[in-house]
mmCIF file of C-alpha atoms and ligand atoms in Angstrom:
data_model
loop_
_atom_site.group_PDB
_atom_site.id
_atom_site.type_symbol
_atom_site.label_atom_id
_atom_site.label_comp_id
_atom_site.label_asym_id
_atom_site.label_seq_id
_atom_site.Cartn_x
_atom_site.Cartn_y
_atom_site.Cartn_z
ATOM 1 C CA MET T 248 63.920 196.778 142.839
ATOM 2 C CA SER T 249 67.259 198.248 141.682
ATOM 3 C CA THR T 250 68.900 197.888 138.302
ATOM 4 C CA ALA T 251 71.659 196.016 140.161
ATOM 5 C CA ASP T 252 69.118 193.300 141.134
ATOM 6 C CA LEU T 253 68.050 192.905 137.558
ATOM 7 C CA ASP T 254 71.689 192.754 136.575
ATOM 8 C CA ILE T 255 72.322 190.020 139.133
ATOM 9 C CA ALA T 256 69.507 187.885 137.739
ATOM 10 C CA ARG T 257 70.823 188.333 134.200
ATOM 11 C CA VAL T 258 74.438 187.712 135.261
ATOM 12 C CA GLU T 259 73.391 184.579 137.154
ATOM 13 C CA ALA T 260 71.463 183.311 134.147
ATOM 14 C CA ASP T 261 74.452 183.936 131.844
ATOM 15 C CA ALA T 262 76.817 182.273 134.318
ATOM 16 C CA THR T 263 74.581 179.219 134.671
ATOM 17 C CA LYS T 264 74.318 178.945 130.906
ATOM 18 C CA ALA T 265 78.104 179.165 130.470
ATOM 19 C CA LEU T 266 78.634 176.447 133.091
ATOM 20 C CA THR T 267 76.012 174.017 131.836
ATOM 21 C CA GLY T 268 77.336 174.443 128.285
ATOM 22 C CA ALA T 269 80.785 173.114 129.281
ATOM 23 C CA SER T 270 81.493 169.824 127.494
ATOM 24 C CA SER T 271 84.700 168.867 129.307
ATOM 25 C CA LEU T 272 86.395 169.407 132.658
ATOM 26 C CA ALA T 273 88.851 171.817 130.996
ATOM 27 C CA ASP T 274 85.926 173.737 129.460
ATOM 28 C CA LEU T 275 84.297 173.894 132.874
ATOM 29 C CA GLU T 276 87.460 175.343 134.482
ATOM 30 C CA ASP T 277 87.530 178.067 131.805
ATOM 31 C CA ALA T 278 83.821 178.795 132.321
ATOM 32 C CA LYS T 279 84.327 178.959 136.107
ATOM 33 C CA THR T 280 87.144 181.504 135.735
ATOM 34 C CA GLN T 281 84.934 183.472 133.401
ATOM 35 C CA VAL T 282 81.787 183.538 135.611
ATOM 36 C CA LEU T 283 83.257 183.378 139.152
ATOM 37 C CA GLY T 284 86.836 184.707 138.754
ATOM 38 C CA LYS T 285 88.179 188.132 139.691
ATOM 39 C CA LYS T 286 87.255 189.607 136.331
ATOM 40 C CA SER T 287 83.778 188.060 136.249
ATOM 41 C CA GLU T 288 80.626 190.161 136.167
ATOM 42 C CA LEU T 289 79.711 188.868 139.629
ATOM 43 C CA SER T 290 83.045 190.109 141.012
ATOM 44 C CA GLN T 291 82.622 193.415 139.226
ATOM 45 C CA ILE T 292 79.233 193.905 140.871
ATOM 46 C CA SER T 293 80.808 193.113 144.273
ATOM 47 C CA GLN T 294 83.365 195.802 143.693
ATOM 48 C CA ARG T 295 80.638 198.292 143.015
ATOM 49 C CA LEU T 296 78.788 197.531 146.316
ATOM 50 C CA GLY T 297 80.857 200.110 148.207
ATOM 51 C CA ALA T 298 79.301 202.892 146.171
ATOM 52 C CA LEU T 299 75.779 202.015 147.312
ATOM 53 C CA ASP T 300 74.041 203.342 150.408
ATOM 54 C CA PRO T 301 73.985 200.947 153.381
ATOM 55 C CA GLU T 302 70.378 199.785 152.919
ATOM 56 C CA GLN T 303 70.881 199.003 149.249
ATOM 57 C CA ARG T 304 74.350 197.524 149.888
ATOM 58 C CA LYS T 305 72.847 195.015 152.325
ATOM 59 C CA GLU T 306 70.036 194.039 149.990
ATOM 60 C CA VAL T 307 72.133 193.816 146.833
ATOM 61 C CA GLY T 308 74.963 192.170 148.774
ATOM 62 C CA GLN T 309 72.661 189.389 149.998
ATOM 63 C CA ALA T 310 71.210 188.863 146.531
ATOM 64 C CA LEU T 311 74.694 188.785 145.089
ATOM 65 C CA ASN T 312 75.968 186.245 147.666
ATOM 66 C CA ALA T 313 72.934 184.053 147.078
ATOM 67 C CA ALA T 314 73.464 184.225 143.310
ATOM 68 C CA ARG T 315 77.187 183.422 143.653
ATOM 69 C CA ALA T 316 76.355 180.466 145.935
ATOM 70 C CA ARG T 317 73.903 179.091 143.369
ATOM 71 C CA VAL T 318 76.409 179.561 140.543
ATOM 72 C CA GLU T 319 79.085 177.794 142.622
ATOM 73 C CA ALA T 320 76.654 174.954 143.373
ATOM 74 C CA GLU T 321 75.879 174.742 139.665
ATOM 75 C CA ALA T 322 79.627 174.580 138.888
ATOM 76 C CA ALA T 323 80.114 171.788 141.457
ATOM 77 C CA ALA T 324 77.142 169.836 140.098
ATOM 78 C CA LYS T 325 78.433 170.235 136.549
ATOM 79 C CA ARG T 326 81.872 169.084 137.685
ATOM 80 C CA ASP T 327 80.369 165.939 139.256
ATOM 81 C CA GLU T 328 78.473 165.190 136.072
ATOM 82 C CA LEU T 329 81.518 165.645 133.808
ATOM 83 C CA GLU T 330 83.709 163.550 136.124
ATOM 84 C CA ARG T 331 81.151 160.732 136.115
ATOM 85 C CA GLU T 332 81.017 160.832 132.325
ATOM 86 C CA ALA T 333 84.814 160.845 131.991
ATOM 87 C CA ARG T 334 85.089 157.905 134.389
ATOM 88 C CA SER T 335 82.542 155.764 132.584
ATOM 89 C CA ARG T 336 84.192 156.580 129.235
ATOM 90 C CA GLN T 337 87.527 155.468 130.678
ATOM 91 C CA LEU T 338 85.991 152.295 132.152
ATOM 92 C CA GLU T 339 84.446 151.431 128.822
ATOM 93 C CA ALA T 340 87.733 152.058 126.981
ATOM 94 C CA GLU T 341 89.792 150.006 129.432
ATOM 95 C CA ARG T 342 87.175 147.301 129.914
ATOM 96 C CA LEU T 343 88.735 143.972 130.826
ATOM 97 C CA ASP T 344 86.400 141.013 130.384
ATOM 98 C CA LEU T 345 87.823 138.299 132.582
ATOM 99 C CA THR T 346 85.320 135.774 131.241
ATOM 100 C CA GLU T 347 86.574 136.244 127.684
ATOM 101 C CA THR T 348 88.595 133.245 126.354
ATOM 102 C CA MET T 349 91.025 133.127 123.470
ATOM 103 C CA GLY T 350 90.032 129.718 122.086
ATOM 104 C CA GLY T 351 93.642 128.620 121.554
ATOM 105 C CA PRO T 352 95.123 127.066 118.421
ATOM 106 C CA ALA T 353 92.761 124.979 116.272
ATOM 107 C CA ARG T 354 93.051 121.254 117.056
ATOM 108 C CA GLY T 355 93.269 118.633 114.353
ATOM 109 C CA HIS T 356 91.889 115.112 114.483
ATOM 110 C CA LEU T 357 92.862 111.627 113.450
ATOM 111 C CA ASN T 358 92.902 110.781 109.759
ATOM 112 C CA VAL T 359 89.876 108.814 108.566
ATOM 113 C CA VAL T 360 92.059 105.726 107.963
ATOM 114 C CA THR T 361 93.408 105.900 111.535
ATOM 115 C CA GLN T 362 89.847 106.329 112.806
ATOM 116 C CA THR T 363 88.935 103.178 110.881
ATOM 117 C CA TYR T 364 91.847 101.279 112.489
ATOM 118 C CA GLU T 365 90.638 102.322 115.932
ATOM 119 C CA ARG T 366 87.000 101.394 115.290
ATOM 120 C CA LEU T 367 88.008 97.989 113.978
ATOM 121 C CA GLU T 368 90.262 97.342 116.957
ATOM 122 C CA ASP T 369 87.519 98.418 119.393
ATOM 123 C CA LEU T 370 85.007 96.237 117.630
ATOM 124 C CA PHE T 371 87.102 93.061 117.609
ATOM 125 C CA VAL T 372 88.413 93.618 121.137
ATOM 126 C CA GLY T 373 84.727 93.839 122.096
ATOM 127 C CA MET T 374 84.250 90.399 120.507
ATOM 128 C CA GLY T 375 87.077 88.956 122.627
ATOM 129 C CA TYR T 376 89.939 89.209 120.141
ATOM 130 C CA THR T 377 93.461 90.406 120.941
ATOM 131 C CA VAL T 378 95.451 92.762 118.690
ATOM 132 C CA ALA T 379 98.822 91.555 117.348
ATOM 133 C CA GLU T 380 101.548 93.397 115.473
ATOM 134 C CA GLY T 381 104.654 92.372 113.562
ATOM 135 C CA PRO T 382 107.495 93.688 111.356
ATOM 136 C CA GLU T 383 106.857 95.358 108.002
ATOM 137 C CA VAL T 384 110.112 93.956 106.601
ATOM 138 C CA GLU T 385 109.650 90.208 106.333
ATOM 139 C CA THR T 386 111.415 87.116 105.112
ATOM 140 C CA ASP T 387 110.237 85.044 102.223
ATOM 141 C CA TRP T 388 109.343 82.274 104.721
ATOM 142 C CA TYR T 389 106.874 84.289 106.822
ATOM 143 C CA ASN T 390 105.394 86.232 103.936
ATOM 144 C CA PHE T 391 104.991 83.364 101.445
ATOM 145 C CA THR T 392 106.359 79.893 102.171
ATOM 146 C CA ALA T 393 104.756 79.308 105.576
ATOM 147 C CA LEU T 394 101.463 80.487 104.044
ATOM 148 C CA ASN T 395 101.538 77.679 101.512
ATOM 149 C CA LEU T 396 102.257 79.934 98.564
ATOM 150 C CA PRO T 397 103.909 77.778 95.918
ATOM 151 C CA VAL T 398 107.308 78.912 94.647
ATOM 152 C CA ALA T 399 105.883 79.849 91.292
ATOM 153 C CA HIS T 400 103.008 81.904 92.728
ATOM 154 C CA PRO T 401 102.688 85.250 90.881
ATOM 155 C CA ALA T 402 102.573 87.193 94.176
ATOM 156 C CA ARG T 403 106.209 86.223 94.674
ATOM 157 C CA SER T 404 107.293 87.925 91.482
ATOM 158 C CA THR T 405 109.372 91.081 91.696
ATOM 159 C CA GLN T 406 106.659 92.725 89.645
ATOM 160 C CA ASP T 407 104.196 92.353 92.513
ATOM 161 C CA SER T 408 106.429 92.559 95.592
ATOM 162 C CA ALA T 409 109.076 95.023 96.803
ATOM 163 C CA TYR T 410 112.213 93.034 97.690
ATOM 164 C CA LEU T 411 115.033 94.513 99.724
ATOM 165 C CA ASP T 412 118.660 94.324 98.665
ATOM 166 C CA LEU T 413 119.450 92.212 101.733
ATOM 167 C CA GLY T 414 120.801 88.666 102.108
ATOM 168 C CA GLU T 415 120.067 86.122 99.346
ATOM 169 C CA PRO T 416 118.263 87.608 96.318
ATOM 170 C CA GLU T 417 114.486 87.777 96.832
ATOM 171 C CA SER T 418 114.648 86.608 100.442
ATOM 172 C CA VAL T 419 113.655 89.807 102.290
ATOM 173 C CA LEU T 420 110.744 92.028 101.304
ATOM 174 C CA LEU T 421 108.194 94.552 102.468
ATOM 175 C CA ARG T 422 105.304 92.387 103.632
ATOM 176 C CA THR T 423 102.554 92.112 101.031
ATOM 177 C CA GLN T 424 99.927 91.092 103.603
ATOM 178 C CA THR T 425 99.545 90.979 107.376
ATOM 179 C CA SER T 426 99.397 87.149 107.393
ATOM 180 C CA PRO T 427 103.097 86.785 108.431
ATOM 181 C CA VAL T 428 102.013 88.219 111.806
ATOM 182 C CA GLN T 429 99.568 85.319 112.099
ATOM 183 C CA ILE T 430 102.343 82.831 111.388
ATOM 184 C CA ARG T 431 104.519 84.468 114.069
ATOM 185 C CA LEU T 432 101.616 84.397 116.504
ATOM 186 C CA MET T 433 100.911 80.685 115.944
ATOM 187 C CA GLU T 434 104.638 79.972 116.383
ATOM 188 C CA SER T 435 104.881 81.935 119.606
ATOM 189 C CA GLN T 436 101.828 80.743 121.528
ATOM 190 C CA PRO T 437 99.661 77.644 121.708
ATOM 191 C CA PRO T 438 95.992 77.824 120.644
ATOM 192 C CA PRO T 439 93.309 78.864 121.291
ATOM 193 C CA ILE T 440 93.988 82.023 119.292
ATOM 194 C CA TYR T 441 91.452 84.745 118.638
ATOM 195 C CA ALA T 442 93.423 87.661 117.236
ATOM 196 C CA ILE T 443 93.414 90.464 114.679
ATOM 197 C CA MET T 444 96.440 91.979 112.956
ATOM 198 C CA PRO T 445 96.029 95.460 111.525
ATOM 199 C CA GLY T 446 98.948 97.074 109.720
ATOM 200 C CA ARG T 447 100.597 98.470 106.609
ATOM 201 C CA VAL T 448 101.357 96.292 103.653
ATOM 202 C CA TYR T 449 103.195 96.981 100.389
ATOM 203 C CA ARG T 450 102.528 95.952 96.827
ATOM 204 C CA ARG T 451 103.948 97.157 93.544
ATOM 205 C CA ASP T 452 100.589 98.328 92.255
ATOM 206 C CA THR T 453 99.972 101.320 90.044
ATOM 207 C CA PRO T 454 97.697 103.682 91.979
ATOM 208 C CA ASP T 455 94.122 103.852 90.722
ATOM 209 C CA ALA T 456 90.659 104.428 92.210
ATOM 210 C CA ARG T 457 90.875 101.158 94.192
ATOM 211 C CA HIS T 458 94.626 100.503 94.597
ATOM 212 C CA ASN T 459 97.593 102.150 96.232
ATOM 213 C CA PRO T 460 101.103 100.646 96.603
ATOM 214 C CA THR T 461 100.960 101.187 100.369
ATOM 215 C CA PHE T 462 97.759 100.332 102.139
ATOM 216 C CA SER T 463 96.455 99.009 105.403
ATOM 217 C CA GLN T 464 95.080 95.586 105.946
ATOM 218 C CA ILE T 465 93.420 93.821 108.804
ATOM 219 C CA GLU T 466 93.302 90.068 109.175
ATOM 220 C CA ALA T 467 91.587 87.969 111.787
ATOM 221 C CA LEU T 468 92.737 84.525 112.847
ATOM 222 C CA VAL T 469 90.898 82.000 114.972
ATOM 223 C CA VAL T 470 92.510 78.689 115.921
ATOM 224 C CA ASP T 471 90.714 76.365 118.301
ATOM 225 C CA ARG T 472 89.218 72.902 118.452
ATOM 226 C CA GLY T 473 86.160 72.242 116.295
ATOM 227 C CA ILE T 474 86.048 75.562 114.438
ATOM 228 C CA THR T 475 83.776 75.354 111.381
ATOM 229 C CA PHE T 476 82.982 77.325 108.255
ATOM 230 C CA GLY T 477 79.721 78.239 110.012
ATOM 231 C CA ASP T 478 81.747 79.993 112.740
ATOM 232 C CA LEU T 479 83.552 81.937 110.009
ATOM 233 C CA ALA T 480 80.332 83.003 108.272
ATOM 234 C CA GLY T 481 78.680 83.934 111.595
ATOM 235 C CA THR T 482 81.691 85.962 112.733
ATOM 236 C CA ILE T 483 81.795 87.889 109.460
ATOM 237 C CA GLU T 484 78.050 88.601 109.618
ATOM 238 C CA ALA T 485 78.391 89.789 113.241
ATOM 239 C CA PHE T 486 81.276 92.033 112.229
ATOM 240 C CA THR T 487 79.335 93.426 109.235
ATOM 241 C CA ASN T 488 76.317 94.274 111.426
ATOM 242 C CA ALA T 489 78.505 95.869 114.088
ATOM 243 C CA TYR T 490 80.609 97.908 111.705
ATOM 244 C CA PHE T 491 78.099 98.965 109.036
ATOM 245 C CA GLY T 492 74.799 98.647 110.886
ATOM 246 C CA ALA T 493 72.059 96.008 111.244
ATOM 247 C CA LYS T 494 70.708 96.602 107.709
ATOM 248 C CA MET T 495 73.980 95.494 106.164
ATOM 249 C CA HIS T 496 74.738 91.834 105.483
ATOM 250 C CA SER T 497 77.599 89.692 104.258
ATOM 251 C CA ARG T 498 77.871 86.874 101.761
ATOM 252 C CA LEU T 499 80.656 84.453 100.930
ATOM 253 C CA ARG T 500 81.336 83.184 97.424
ATOM 254 C CA PRO T 501 83.743 80.388 96.499
ATOM 255 C CA TYR T 502 87.246 81.582 95.698
ATOM 256 C CA TYR T 503 90.840 80.427 95.854
ATOM 257 C CA PHE T 504 93.596 81.374 98.291
ATOM 258 C CA PRO T 505 96.643 79.153 98.784
ATOM 259 C CA PHE T 506 96.537 79.607 102.595
ATOM 260 C CA THR T 507 92.897 78.617 103.119
ATOM 261 C CA GLU T 508 90.764 75.680 102.053
ATOM 262 C CA PRO T 509 87.960 76.136 101.358
ATOM 263 C CA SER T 510 88.313 79.836 100.531
ATOM 264 C CA ALA T 511 85.728 82.483 99.852
ATOM 265 C CA GLU T 512 85.397 86.015 98.651
ATOM 266 C CA LEU T 513 83.732 88.258 101.200
ATOM 267 C CA GLU T 514 81.100 90.738 100.100
ATOM 268 C CA VAL T 515 78.858 93.152 101.994
ATOM 269 C CA THR T 516 75.605 94.900 101.071
ATOM 270 C CA CYS T 517 76.295 97.893 98.818
ATOM 271 C CA VAL T 518 76.313 100.973 101.069
ATOM 272 C CA ILE T 519 75.186 103.209 98.219
ATOM 273 C CA CYS T 520 71.966 101.408 97.155
ATOM 274 C CA GLU T 521 71.577 99.204 100.262
ATOM 275 C CA GLY T 522 71.307 96.134 98.054
ATOM 276 C CA SER T 523 68.871 97.213 95.341
ATOM 277 C CA GLY T 524 71.592 97.571 92.710
ATOM 278 C CA CYS T 525 73.424 100.651 91.424
ATOM 279 C CA ARG T 526 76.429 101.719 89.383
ATOM 280 C CA THR T 527 78.858 101.367 92.311
ATOM 281 C CA CYS T 528 78.017 97.661 92.791
ATOM 282 C CA SER T 529 77.535 96.967 89.064
ATOM 283 C CA ASN T 530 73.867 96.245 89.832
ATOM 284 C CA THR T 531 74.698 93.265 92.029
ATOM 285 C CA GLY T 532 73.731 94.922 95.358
ATOM 286 C CA TRP T 533 77.033 93.662 96.829
ATOM 287 C CA ILE T 534 80.488 95.135 97.256
ATOM 288 C CA GLU T 535 83.649 93.080 97.515
ATOM 289 C CA LEU T 536 85.574 93.717 100.699
ATOM 290 C CA GLY T 537 88.136 90.919 101.062
ATOM 291 C CA GLY T 538 88.576 87.217 101.444
ATOM 292 C CA CYS T 539 88.427 84.412 103.962
ATOM 293 C CA GLY T 540 88.580 80.695 104.476
ATOM 294 C CA MET T 541 89.486 77.777 106.732
ATOM 295 C CA VAL T 542 93.203 77.679 107.579
ATOM 296 C CA HIS T 543 94.932 75.281 105.177
ATOM 297 C CA PRO T 544 96.346 72.096 106.838
ATOM 298 C CA ASN T 545 99.773 72.881 105.336
ATOM 299 C CA VAL T 546 99.810 76.238 107.159
ATOM 300 C CA PHE T 547 99.127 74.434 110.451
ATOM 301 C CA ARG T 548 101.927 71.929 109.693
ATOM 302 C CA ASN T 549 104.332 74.798 108.867
ATOM 303 C CA VAL T 550 103.911 76.214 112.391
ATOM 304 C CA GLY T 551 103.976 72.789 114.093
ATOM 305 C CA LEU T 552 100.250 72.455 114.790
ATOM 306 C CA ASP T 553 98.433 69.191 114.153
ATOM 307 C CA PRO T 554 95.646 69.835 111.584
ATOM 308 C CA GLU T 555 93.775 66.817 112.972
ATOM 309 C CA GLU T 556 93.608 68.459 116.400
ATOM 310 C CA TRP T 557 93.196 72.119 115.487
ATOM 311 C CA SER T 558 91.017 73.955 113.032
ATOM 312 C CA GLY T 559 90.545 77.626 112.369
ATOM 313 C CA PHE T 560 89.490 80.360 110.045
ATOM 314 C CA ALA T 561 91.058 83.547 108.770
ATOM 315 C CA PHE T 562 89.749 86.551 106.937
ATOM 316 C CA GLY T 563 91.285 89.738 105.690
ATOM 317 C CA PHE T 564 90.375 93.000 104.045
ATOM 318 C CA GLY T 565 91.809 96.413 103.305
ATOM 319 C CA ILE T 566 91.264 99.057 105.981
ATOM 320 C CA ASP T 567 91.468 101.900 103.441
ATOM 321 C CA ARG T 568 89.034 99.968 101.275
ATOM 322 C CA LEU T 569 86.691 99.610 104.253
ATOM 323 C CA ALA T 570 86.859 103.378 104.892
ATOM 324 C CA GLN T 571 86.249 103.929 101.164
ATOM 325 C CA VAL T 572 83.169 101.695 101.146
ATOM 326 C CA ARG T 573 81.753 102.962 104.414
ATOM 327 C CA HIS T 574 82.095 106.642 103.541
ATOM 328 C CA GLY T 575 81.269 106.233 99.848
ATOM 329 C CA ILE T 576 84.624 107.636 98.685
ATOM 330 C CA ALA T 577 84.793 107.317 94.905
ATOM 331 C CA ASP T 578 88.584 107.371 94.510
ATOM 332 C CA MET T 579 90.861 105.825 97.139
ATOM 333 C CA ARG T 580 93.770 108.103 96.223
ATOM 334 C CA VAL T 581 92.228 111.047 98.093
ATOM 335 C CA LEU T 582 92.939 109.094 101.304
ATOM 336 C CA PHE T 583 96.675 109.619 100.778
ATOM 337 C CA GLN T 584 96.788 113.052 99.147
ATOM 338 C CA ASN T 585 96.281 114.924 102.424
ATOM 339 C CA ASP T 586 94.104 117.614 100.891
ATOM 340 C CA ILE T 587 92.825 119.438 103.959
ATOM 341 C CA ARG T 588 89.387 119.926 102.351
ATOM 342 C CA PHE T 589 89.024 116.136 102.247
ATOM 343 C CA ILE T 590 90.623 115.382 105.610
ATOM 344 C CA GLU T 591 88.412 117.868 107.462
ATOM 345 C CA GLN T 592 85.251 116.019 106.414
ATOM 346 C CA PHE T 593 85.845 113.147 108.843
HETATM 347 C C1 2NL J 1667 92.138 89.569 101.261
HETATM 348 C C2 2NL J 1667 92.103 88.166 101.731
HETATM 349 C C3 2NL J 1667 92.819 86.699 103.438
HETATM 350 C C4 2NL J 1667 93.801 85.200 105.000
HETATM 351 C C5 2NL J 1667 93.722 86.443 104.421
HETATM 352 C C6 2NL J 1667 95.231 83.796 106.404
HETATM 353 C C7 2NL J 1667 96.276 83.789 107.264
HETATM 354 C C8 2NL J 1667 96.765 82.586 107.741
HETATM 355 C C9 2NL J 1667 96.206 81.448 107.354
HETATM 356 C C10 2NL J 1667 95.157 81.471 106.485
HETATM 357 CL CL1 2NL J 1667 98.066 82.555 108.803
HETATM 358 N N1 2NL J 1667 94.679 82.635 106.016
HETATM 359 N N2 2NL J 1667 94.757 84.971 105.952
HETATM 360 C C11 2NL J 1667 92.918 84.206 104.572
HETATM 361 C C12 2NL J 1667 92.003 84.477 103.596
HETATM 362 C C13 2NL J 1667 91.935 85.743 103.014
HETATM 363 O O1 2NL J 1667 92.818 87.971 102.919
HETATM 364 O O2 2NL J 1667 91.546 89.871 100.254
HETATM 365 N N3 2NL J 1667 92.816 90.441 101.951
HETATM 366 C C14 2NL J 1667 92.912 91.794 101.565
#
């Protein structure tokens, strides 16, 4: 075994080490030039072959070619490996996930009062009622006179109602209730009538926990033959069960409204204590929601209906108030302040 052989083994080992140590394709190119190029140790040994005798030249030459072939194979393998690594790094960096979605802009939702409108409409439509609408600017006739409100009634005062500077003084106003829509309905179509009128009404109230100058009201009107107070009470109980749940009940207590006779105040089981008595219901177990009664004969006469032939009932309550009671909202004013932290809860 010649010293040249030993040299070849050492040179091959060094070359292999230099190649496998390359950490990038550029590194590998440098290492290849260094271990396989013209100035490499392998090339230098080749150049010295001519000085050997033929026997030795053949032997060393073969060993040298074999070593160079292995080093070249090692370089090619290393190149493959580095290329694979570079490709997967690039793929990872440029990864495009076609299943990824952007979500889009956040969507809002209807205000809790609007949601209450819609639930009420759904509920009454489900009971066979139609939904009627009318103007928010009304005449004294539709808002008061036709409803049997005497001329001296306090609701007519400029302290309670918002009159417009239009026509005769105190003849046009922002409606203080939705009842004028009921008058218009009775004028425009013959009975039977089973209808609700939701809408905005206006009163010159100072805002507090239970009042706001602008609020929403819903009234129901039934006009048919042989309608009784029992129909009224049953309808209100059915509504209470449907809207609040089967555990909730209604009760009617004598009251006075000029447009109904007899009239009653409408109360439902306290949602907070479910009737056992608490601070919210002043220990009565009941919460006042609105009013109701049998349509006054004068109201029928005012729209040209014969009170001997037709009878009916009406009831009304505040929609904001209903939302307040149902959701246990302590102060009604938050319904109109549009604080996003409140609005988002519904
Ligand atoms: C309440 C009470 C009520 C009516 C509204 C009415 C309408 C006509 C005839 C007779 Cl056309 N009555 N509406 C009757 C009783 C009570 O509302 O506290 N609302 C907030």
